[in-house]
PDB file of C-alpha atoms in Angstrom:
ATOM      1  CA  UNK D  93       0.151   0.370   0.225  1.00  0.00           C
ATOM      2  CA  UNK D  94       1.444   3.235  -0.999  1.00  0.00           C
ATOM      3  CA  UNK D  95       0.946   5.798   1.777  1.00  0.00           C
ATOM      4  CA  UNK D  96       1.378  10.230   1.038  1.00  0.00           C
ATOM      5  CA  UNK D  97       1.666  12.325   3.894  1.00  0.00           C
ATOM      6  CA  UNK D  98       1.482  16.026   3.020  1.00  0.00           C
ATOM      7  CA  UNK D  99       3.407  18.700   5.875  1.00  0.00           C
ATOM      8  CA  UNK D 100       5.194  15.443   7.483  1.00  0.00           C
ATOM      9  CA  UNK D 101       7.723  17.626   9.657  1.00  0.00           C
ATOM     10  CA  UNK D 102       7.286  21.066  11.590  1.00  0.00           C
ATOM     11  CA  UNK D 103       8.102  24.203   8.596  1.00  0.00           C
ATOM     12  CA  UNK D 104      11.413  24.785  10.587  1.00  0.00           C
ATOM     13  CA  UNK D 105      12.288  21.107  10.417  1.00  0.00           C
ATOM     14  CA  UNK D 106      11.582  20.676   6.764  1.00  0.00           C
ATOM     15  CA  UNK D 107      13.267  24.364   6.176  1.00  0.00           C
ATOM     16  CA  UNK D 108      16.614  23.284   7.735  1.00  0.00           C
ATOM     17  CA  UNK D 109      16.818  20.358   5.112  1.00  0.00           C
ATOM     18  CA  UNK D 110      15.702  21.952   2.434  1.00  0.00           C
ATOM     19  CA  UNK D 111      18.466  24.490   2.904  1.00  0.00           C
ATOM     20  CA  UNK D 112      21.179  21.678   3.270  1.00  0.00           C
ATOM     21  CA  UNK D 113      20.313  20.079   0.272  1.00  0.00           C
ATOM     22  CA  UNK D 114      19.825  23.239  -2.209  1.00  0.00           C
ATOM     23  CA  UNK D 115      23.878  24.331  -1.160  1.00  0.00           C
ATOM     24  CA  UNK D 116      22.394  27.087   1.085  1.00  0.00           C
ATOM     25  CA  UNK D 117      24.479  26.086   4.409  1.00  0.00           C
ATOM     26  CA  UNK D 118      27.606  25.426   2.104  1.00  0.00           C
ATOM     27  CA  UNK D 119      30.210  27.348   4.175  1.00  0.00           C
ATOM     28  CA  UNK D 120      33.536  25.986   2.572  1.00  0.00           C
ATOM     29  CA  UNK D 121      33.816  22.561   3.958  1.00  0.00           C
ATOM     30  CA  UNK D 122      32.821  19.364   3.745  1.00  0.00           C
ATOM     31  CA  UNK D 123      30.575  19.250   6.865  1.00  0.00           C
ATOM     32  CA  UNK D 124      28.671  22.725   5.745  1.00  0.00           C
ATOM     33  CA  UNK D 125      27.303  21.313   2.052  1.00  0.00           C
ATOM     34  CA  UNK D 126      25.787  18.298   0.729  1.00  0.00           C
ATOM     35  CA  UNK D 127      28.312  16.274  -1.750  1.00  0.00           C
ATOM     36  CA  UNK D 128      26.565  14.965  -4.429  1.00  0.00           C
ATOM     37  CA  UNK D 129      28.512  12.072  -7.190  1.00  0.00           C
ATOM     38  CA  UNK D 130      27.388  11.981 -10.666  1.00  0.00           C
ATOM     39  CA  UNK D 131      25.308   8.639 -10.817  1.00  0.00           C
ATOM     40  CA  UNK D 132      26.535   6.792 -14.064  1.00  0.00           C
ATOM     41  CA  UNK D 133      24.087   4.470 -16.145  1.00  0.00           C
ATOM     42  CA  UNK D 134      21.193   6.141 -15.285  1.00  0.00           C
ATOM     43  CA  UNK D 135      22.127   9.483 -16.671  1.00  0.00           C
ATOM     44  CA  UNK D 136      23.609   9.367 -20.323  1.00  0.00           C
ATOM     45  CA  UNK D 137      25.944  11.782 -21.462  1.00  0.00           C
ATOM     46  CA  UNK D 138      24.486  13.330 -24.228  1.00  0.00           C
ATOM     47  CA  UNK D 139      20.727  12.818 -23.265  1.00  0.00           C
ATOM     48  CA  UNK D 140      20.332  15.880 -21.774  1.00  0.00           C
ATOM     49  CA  UNK D 141      19.407  14.398 -18.326  1.00  0.00           C
ATOM     50  CA  UNK D 142      22.441  14.792 -15.569  1.00  0.00           C
ATOM     51  CA  UNK D 143      21.066  12.860 -11.566  1.00  0.00           C
ATOM     52  CA  UNK D 144      23.344  13.508  -8.969  1.00  0.00           C
ATOM     53  CA  UNK D 145      23.482  11.355  -5.371  1.00  0.00           C
ATOM     54  CA  UNK D 146      24.840  11.573  -2.232  1.00  0.00           C
ATOM     55  CA  UNK D 147      24.812   8.742   0.025  1.00  0.00           C
ATOM     56  CA  UNK D 148      24.088  10.035   3.942  1.00  0.00           C
ATOM     57  CA  UNK D 149      23.518   6.077   5.118  1.00  0.00           C
ATOM     58  CA  UNK D 150      24.556   3.371   3.499  1.00  0.00           C
ATOM     59  CA  UNK D 151      25.937  -0.383   4.974  1.00  0.00           C
ATOM     60  CA  UNK D 152      25.360   0.224   7.982  1.00  0.00           C
ATOM     61  CA  UNK D 153      26.775   3.445   8.433  1.00  0.00           C
ATOM     62  CA  UNK D 154      26.711   7.191   8.511  1.00  0.00           C
ATOM     63  CA  UNK D 155      28.698   8.367   5.914  1.00  0.00           C
ATOM     64  CA  UNK D 156      27.344  12.592   6.328  1.00  0.00           C
ATOM     65  CA  UNK D 157      27.344  13.383   9.389  1.00  0.00           C
ATOM     66  CA  UNK D 158      25.376  16.190   8.876  1.00  0.00           C
ATOM     67  CA  UNK D 159      22.974  15.345   6.685  1.00  0.00           C
ATOM     68  CA  UNK D 160      22.121  12.565   9.431  1.00  0.00           C
ATOM     69  CA  UNK D 161      21.501  14.693  11.784  1.00  0.00           C
ATOM     70  CA  UNK D 162      19.051  17.536  10.276  1.00  0.00           C
ATOM     71  CA  UNK D 163      16.919  13.829   9.386  1.00  0.00           C
ATOM     72  CA  UNK D 164      16.879  13.078  12.789  1.00  0.00           C
ATOM     73  CA  UNK D 165      13.054  14.648  13.410  1.00  0.00           C
ATOM     74  CA  UNK D 166      11.636  12.551  10.265  1.00  0.00           C
ATOM     75  CA  UNK D 167      13.710   9.561  11.198  1.00  0.00           C
ATOM     76  CA  UNK D 168      11.873   9.783  14.263  1.00  0.00           C
ATOM     77  CA  UNK D 169       8.714  10.463  12.869  1.00  0.00           C
ATOM     78  CA  UNK D 170       8.847   7.368  10.824  1.00  0.00           C
ATOM     79  CA  UNK D 171       9.826   5.438  13.428  1.00  0.00           C
ATOM     80  CA  UNK D 172      12.961   3.759  11.780  1.00  0.00           C
ATOM     81  CA  UNK D 173      14.200   1.064  13.532  1.00  0.00           C
ATOM     82  CA  UNK D 174      16.740  -0.202  10.968  1.00  0.00           C
ATOM     83  CA  UNK D 175      17.814   1.773   8.225  1.00  0.00           C
ATOM     84  CA  UNK D 176      19.587   0.253   5.604  1.00  0.00           C
ATOM     85  CA  UNK D 177      20.016   3.182   3.318  1.00  0.00           C
ATOM     86  CA  UNK D 178      19.589   6.755   2.866  1.00  0.00           C
ATOM     87  CA  UNK D 179      20.404   8.451  -0.264  1.00  0.00           C
ATOM     88  CA  UNK D 180      19.371  12.079  -1.754  1.00  0.00           C
ATOM     89  CA  UNK D 181      18.727  11.882  -5.184  1.00  0.00           C
ATOM     90  CA  UNK D 182      19.302  14.952  -7.231  1.00  0.00           C
ATOM     91  CA  UNK D 183      17.881  15.334 -10.905  1.00  0.00           C
ATOM     92  CA  UNK D 184      18.933  18.194 -13.345  1.00  0.00           C
ATOM     93  CA  UNK D 185      15.923  20.040 -15.208  1.00  0.00           C
ATOM     94  CA  UNK D 186      15.486  19.045 -18.542  1.00  0.00           C
ATOM     95  CA  UNK D 187      13.268  20.694 -21.389  1.00  0.00           C
ATOM     96  CA  UNK D 188      10.720  17.848 -21.006  1.00  0.00           C
ATOM     97  CA  UNK D 189       9.678  15.997 -18.869  1.00  0.00           C
ATOM     98  CA  UNK D 190      11.791  12.431 -18.603  1.00  0.00           C
ATOM     99  CA  UNK D 191       9.753   9.806 -17.364  1.00  0.00           C
ATOM    100  CA  UNK D 192      12.264   6.349 -16.843  1.00  0.00           C
ATOM    101  CA  UNK D 193      10.109   3.799 -17.836  1.00  0.00           C
ATOM    102  CA  UNK D 194      12.038   1.533 -18.158  1.00  0.00           C
ATOM    103  CA  UNK D 195      13.832   2.488 -14.822  1.00  0.00           C
ATOM    104  CA  UNK D 196      11.493   0.339 -12.818  1.00  0.00           C
ATOM    105  CA  UNK D 197      12.795  -1.062  -9.741  1.00  0.00           C
ATOM    106  CA  UNK D 198      12.979  -2.185  -6.189  1.00  0.00           C
ATOM    107  CA  UNK D 199      15.562  -1.156  -3.736  1.00  0.00           C
ATOM    108  CA  UNK D 200      15.224  -3.783  -1.200  1.00  0.00           C
ATOM    109  CA  UNK D 201      13.623  -7.402  -0.318  1.00  0.00           C
ATOM    110  CA  UNK D 202      10.586  -6.865   0.785  1.00  0.00           C
ATOM    111  CA  UNK D 203      10.582  -7.182   4.284  1.00  0.00           C
ATOM    112  CA  UNK D 204      11.719  -2.944   4.200  1.00  0.00           C
ATOM    113  CA  UNK D 205       9.806  -0.037   3.863  1.00  0.00           C
ATOM    114  CA  UNK D 206      10.931   2.536   1.222  1.00  0.00           C
ATOM    115  CA  UNK D 207      10.545   5.782   1.834  1.00  0.00           C
ATOM    116  CA  UNK D 208      10.377   9.541  -0.304  1.00  0.00           C
ATOM    117  CA  UNK D 209      10.321  12.716   0.692  1.00  0.00           C
ATOM    118  CA  UNK D 210      10.517  15.500  -1.691  1.00  0.00           C
ATOM    119  CA  UNK D 211      12.374  18.575  -0.667  1.00  0.00           C
ATOM    120  CA  UNK D 212      11.054  21.000  -3.108  1.00  0.00           C
ATOM    121  CA  UNK D 213       8.141  21.324  -5.091  1.00  0.00           C
ATOM    122  CA  UNK D 214       9.021  20.454  -8.595  1.00  0.00           C
ATOM    123  CA  UNK D 215       6.606  19.089 -11.734  1.00  0.00           C
ATOM    124  CA  UNK D 216       8.523  15.779 -10.847  1.00  0.00           C
ATOM    125  CA  UNK D 217       7.170  12.491  -9.582  1.00  0.00           C
ATOM    126  CA  UNK D 218       7.968   9.459  -8.985  1.00  0.00           C
ATOM    127  CA  UNK D 219       5.789   6.737 -10.950  1.00  0.00           C
ATOM    128  CA  UNK D 220       4.726   3.380  -9.893  1.00  0.00           C
ATOM    129  CA  UNK D 221       4.010   0.412 -11.879  1.00  0.00           C
ATOM    130  CA  UNK D 222      -0.051   0.483 -11.094  1.00  0.00           C
ATOM    131  CA  UNK D 223       0.267   3.674 -12.771  1.00  0.00           C
ATOM    132  CA  UNK D 224      -0.061   5.622  -9.318  1.00  0.00           C
ATOM    133  CA  UNK D 225       2.080   9.033  -8.967  1.00  0.00           C
ATOM    134  CA  UNK D 226       3.722  10.448  -5.587  1.00  0.00           C
ATOM    135  CA  UNK D 227       3.725  14.370  -7.361  1.00  0.00           C
ATOM    136  CA  UNK D 228       7.346  16.020  -5.715  1.00  0.00           C
ATOM    137  CA  UNK D 229       5.416  18.080  -3.339  1.00  0.00           C
ATOM    138  CA  UNK D 230       7.823  20.131  -0.640  1.00  0.00           C
ATOM    139  CA  UNK D 231       7.762  18.579   2.417  1.00  0.00           C
ATOM    140  CA  UNK D 232       5.862  15.281   1.597  1.00  0.00           C
ATOM    141  CA  UNK D 233       6.211  11.869   2.522  1.00  0.00           C
ATOM    142  CA  UNK D 234       5.725   8.856   0.634  1.00  0.00           C
ATOM    143  CA  UNK D 235       5.941   5.377   2.229  1.00  0.00           C
ATOM    144  CA  UNK D 236       5.229   2.000   0.572  1.00  0.00           C
ATOM    145  CA  UNK D 237       6.654  -1.972   0.635  1.00  0.00           C
ATOM    146  CA  UNK D 238      10.126  -2.287  -0.796  1.00  0.00           C
ATOM    147  CA  UNK D 239       8.642  -4.604  -3.160  1.00  0.00           C
ATOM    148  CA  UNK D 240       7.041  -2.005  -4.830  1.00  0.00           C
ATOM    149  CA  UNK D 241       7.764  -1.587  -7.977  1.00  0.00           C
ATOM    150  CA  UNK D 242       8.716   2.598  -8.690  1.00  0.00           C
ATOM    151  CA  UNK D 243      10.578   4.845 -11.093  1.00  0.00           C
ATOM    152  CA  UNK D 244      11.436   8.676 -11.521  1.00  0.00           C
ATOM    153  CA  UNK D 245      11.133  11.705 -13.152  1.00  0.00           C
ATOM    154  CA  UNK D 246      13.223  14.320 -14.730  1.00  0.00           C
ATOM    155  CA  UNK D 247      11.530  18.052 -13.630  1.00  0.00           C
ATOM    156  CA  UNK D 248      10.961  20.824 -15.999  1.00  0.00           C
ATOM    157  CA  UNK D 249       9.954  24.140 -14.039  1.00  0.00           C
ATOM    158  CA  UNK D 250      12.666  24.364 -11.570  1.00  0.00           C
ATOM    159  CA  UNK D 251      16.437  23.738 -11.512  1.00  0.00           C
ATOM    160  CA  UNK D 252      16.459  20.648  -9.935  1.00  0.00           C
ATOM    161  CA  UNK D 253      14.559  17.723  -8.384  1.00  0.00           C
ATOM    162  CA  UNK D 254      15.443  17.026  -5.111  1.00  0.00           C
ATOM    163  CA  UNK D 255      14.194  13.815  -2.809  1.00  0.00           C
ATOM    164  CA  UNK D 256      15.562  11.900  -0.291  1.00  0.00           C
ATOM    165  CA  UNK D 257      14.896   7.948  -1.092  1.00  0.00           C
ATOM    166  CA  UNK D 258      14.707   5.971   2.312  1.00  0.00           C
ATOM    167  CA  UNK D 259      14.964   2.062   2.907  1.00  0.00           C
ATOM    168  CA  UNK D 260      14.684   0.752   6.490  1.00  0.00           C
ATOM    169  CA  UNK D 261      12.466  -1.541   8.838  1.00  0.00           C
ATOM    170  CA  UNK D 262      10.502   0.577  11.253  1.00  0.00           C
ATOM    171  CA  UNK D 263       9.013  -0.342  14.662  1.00  0.00           C
ATOM    172  CA  UNK D 264       5.305   0.042  13.714  1.00  0.00           C
ATOM    173  CA  UNK D 265       6.526  -2.834  11.181  1.00  0.00           C
ATOM    174  CA  UNK D 266       7.801  -4.915  13.447  1.00  0.00           C
ATOM    175  CA  UNK D 267       4.944  -4.758  15.848  1.00  0.00           C
ATOM    176  CA  UNK D 268       2.286  -5.010  13.042  1.00  0.00           C
ATOM    177  CA  UNK D 269       4.247  -8.461  12.186  1.00  0.00           C
ATOM    178  CA  UNK D 270       4.505 -10.323  15.056  1.00  0.00           C
TER     179      UNK D 270
END
């Protein structure tokens, strides 16, 4: 089941996350700015699409402490107990909206939950194989079973689409499945 919750965090909590990932906290240090890496294989040089990612939490360790600290209110609200991965995605604007129809995927095994948190409002969205769409609206949280195939899009009306992808086990899931 796909669950979408608007205004997920308090405005001031969301604003801190937005400012960090938009580069507005950049003070010239590694800790003060998000470090984006080009994602080869999703974006192809010459197709007009540039996709960048930042792994905040991966392989059982926090990789970007500043980002992780800013995300703690979200982690607590979602009752995340065991985190497999937290990855921020930055899809740069394209002239025409690109829907990656051949990019449907599942992030992890079915026992986990996947969630997507939108940092900014754009005309992009996450599309699910059943046709359901979750529009990118700032401070929107969309969660679903990891086995739910989904794909993403670029955006055309803002300079970039920023989302954070979470893969985790929640305390709620553990309670519901005893």
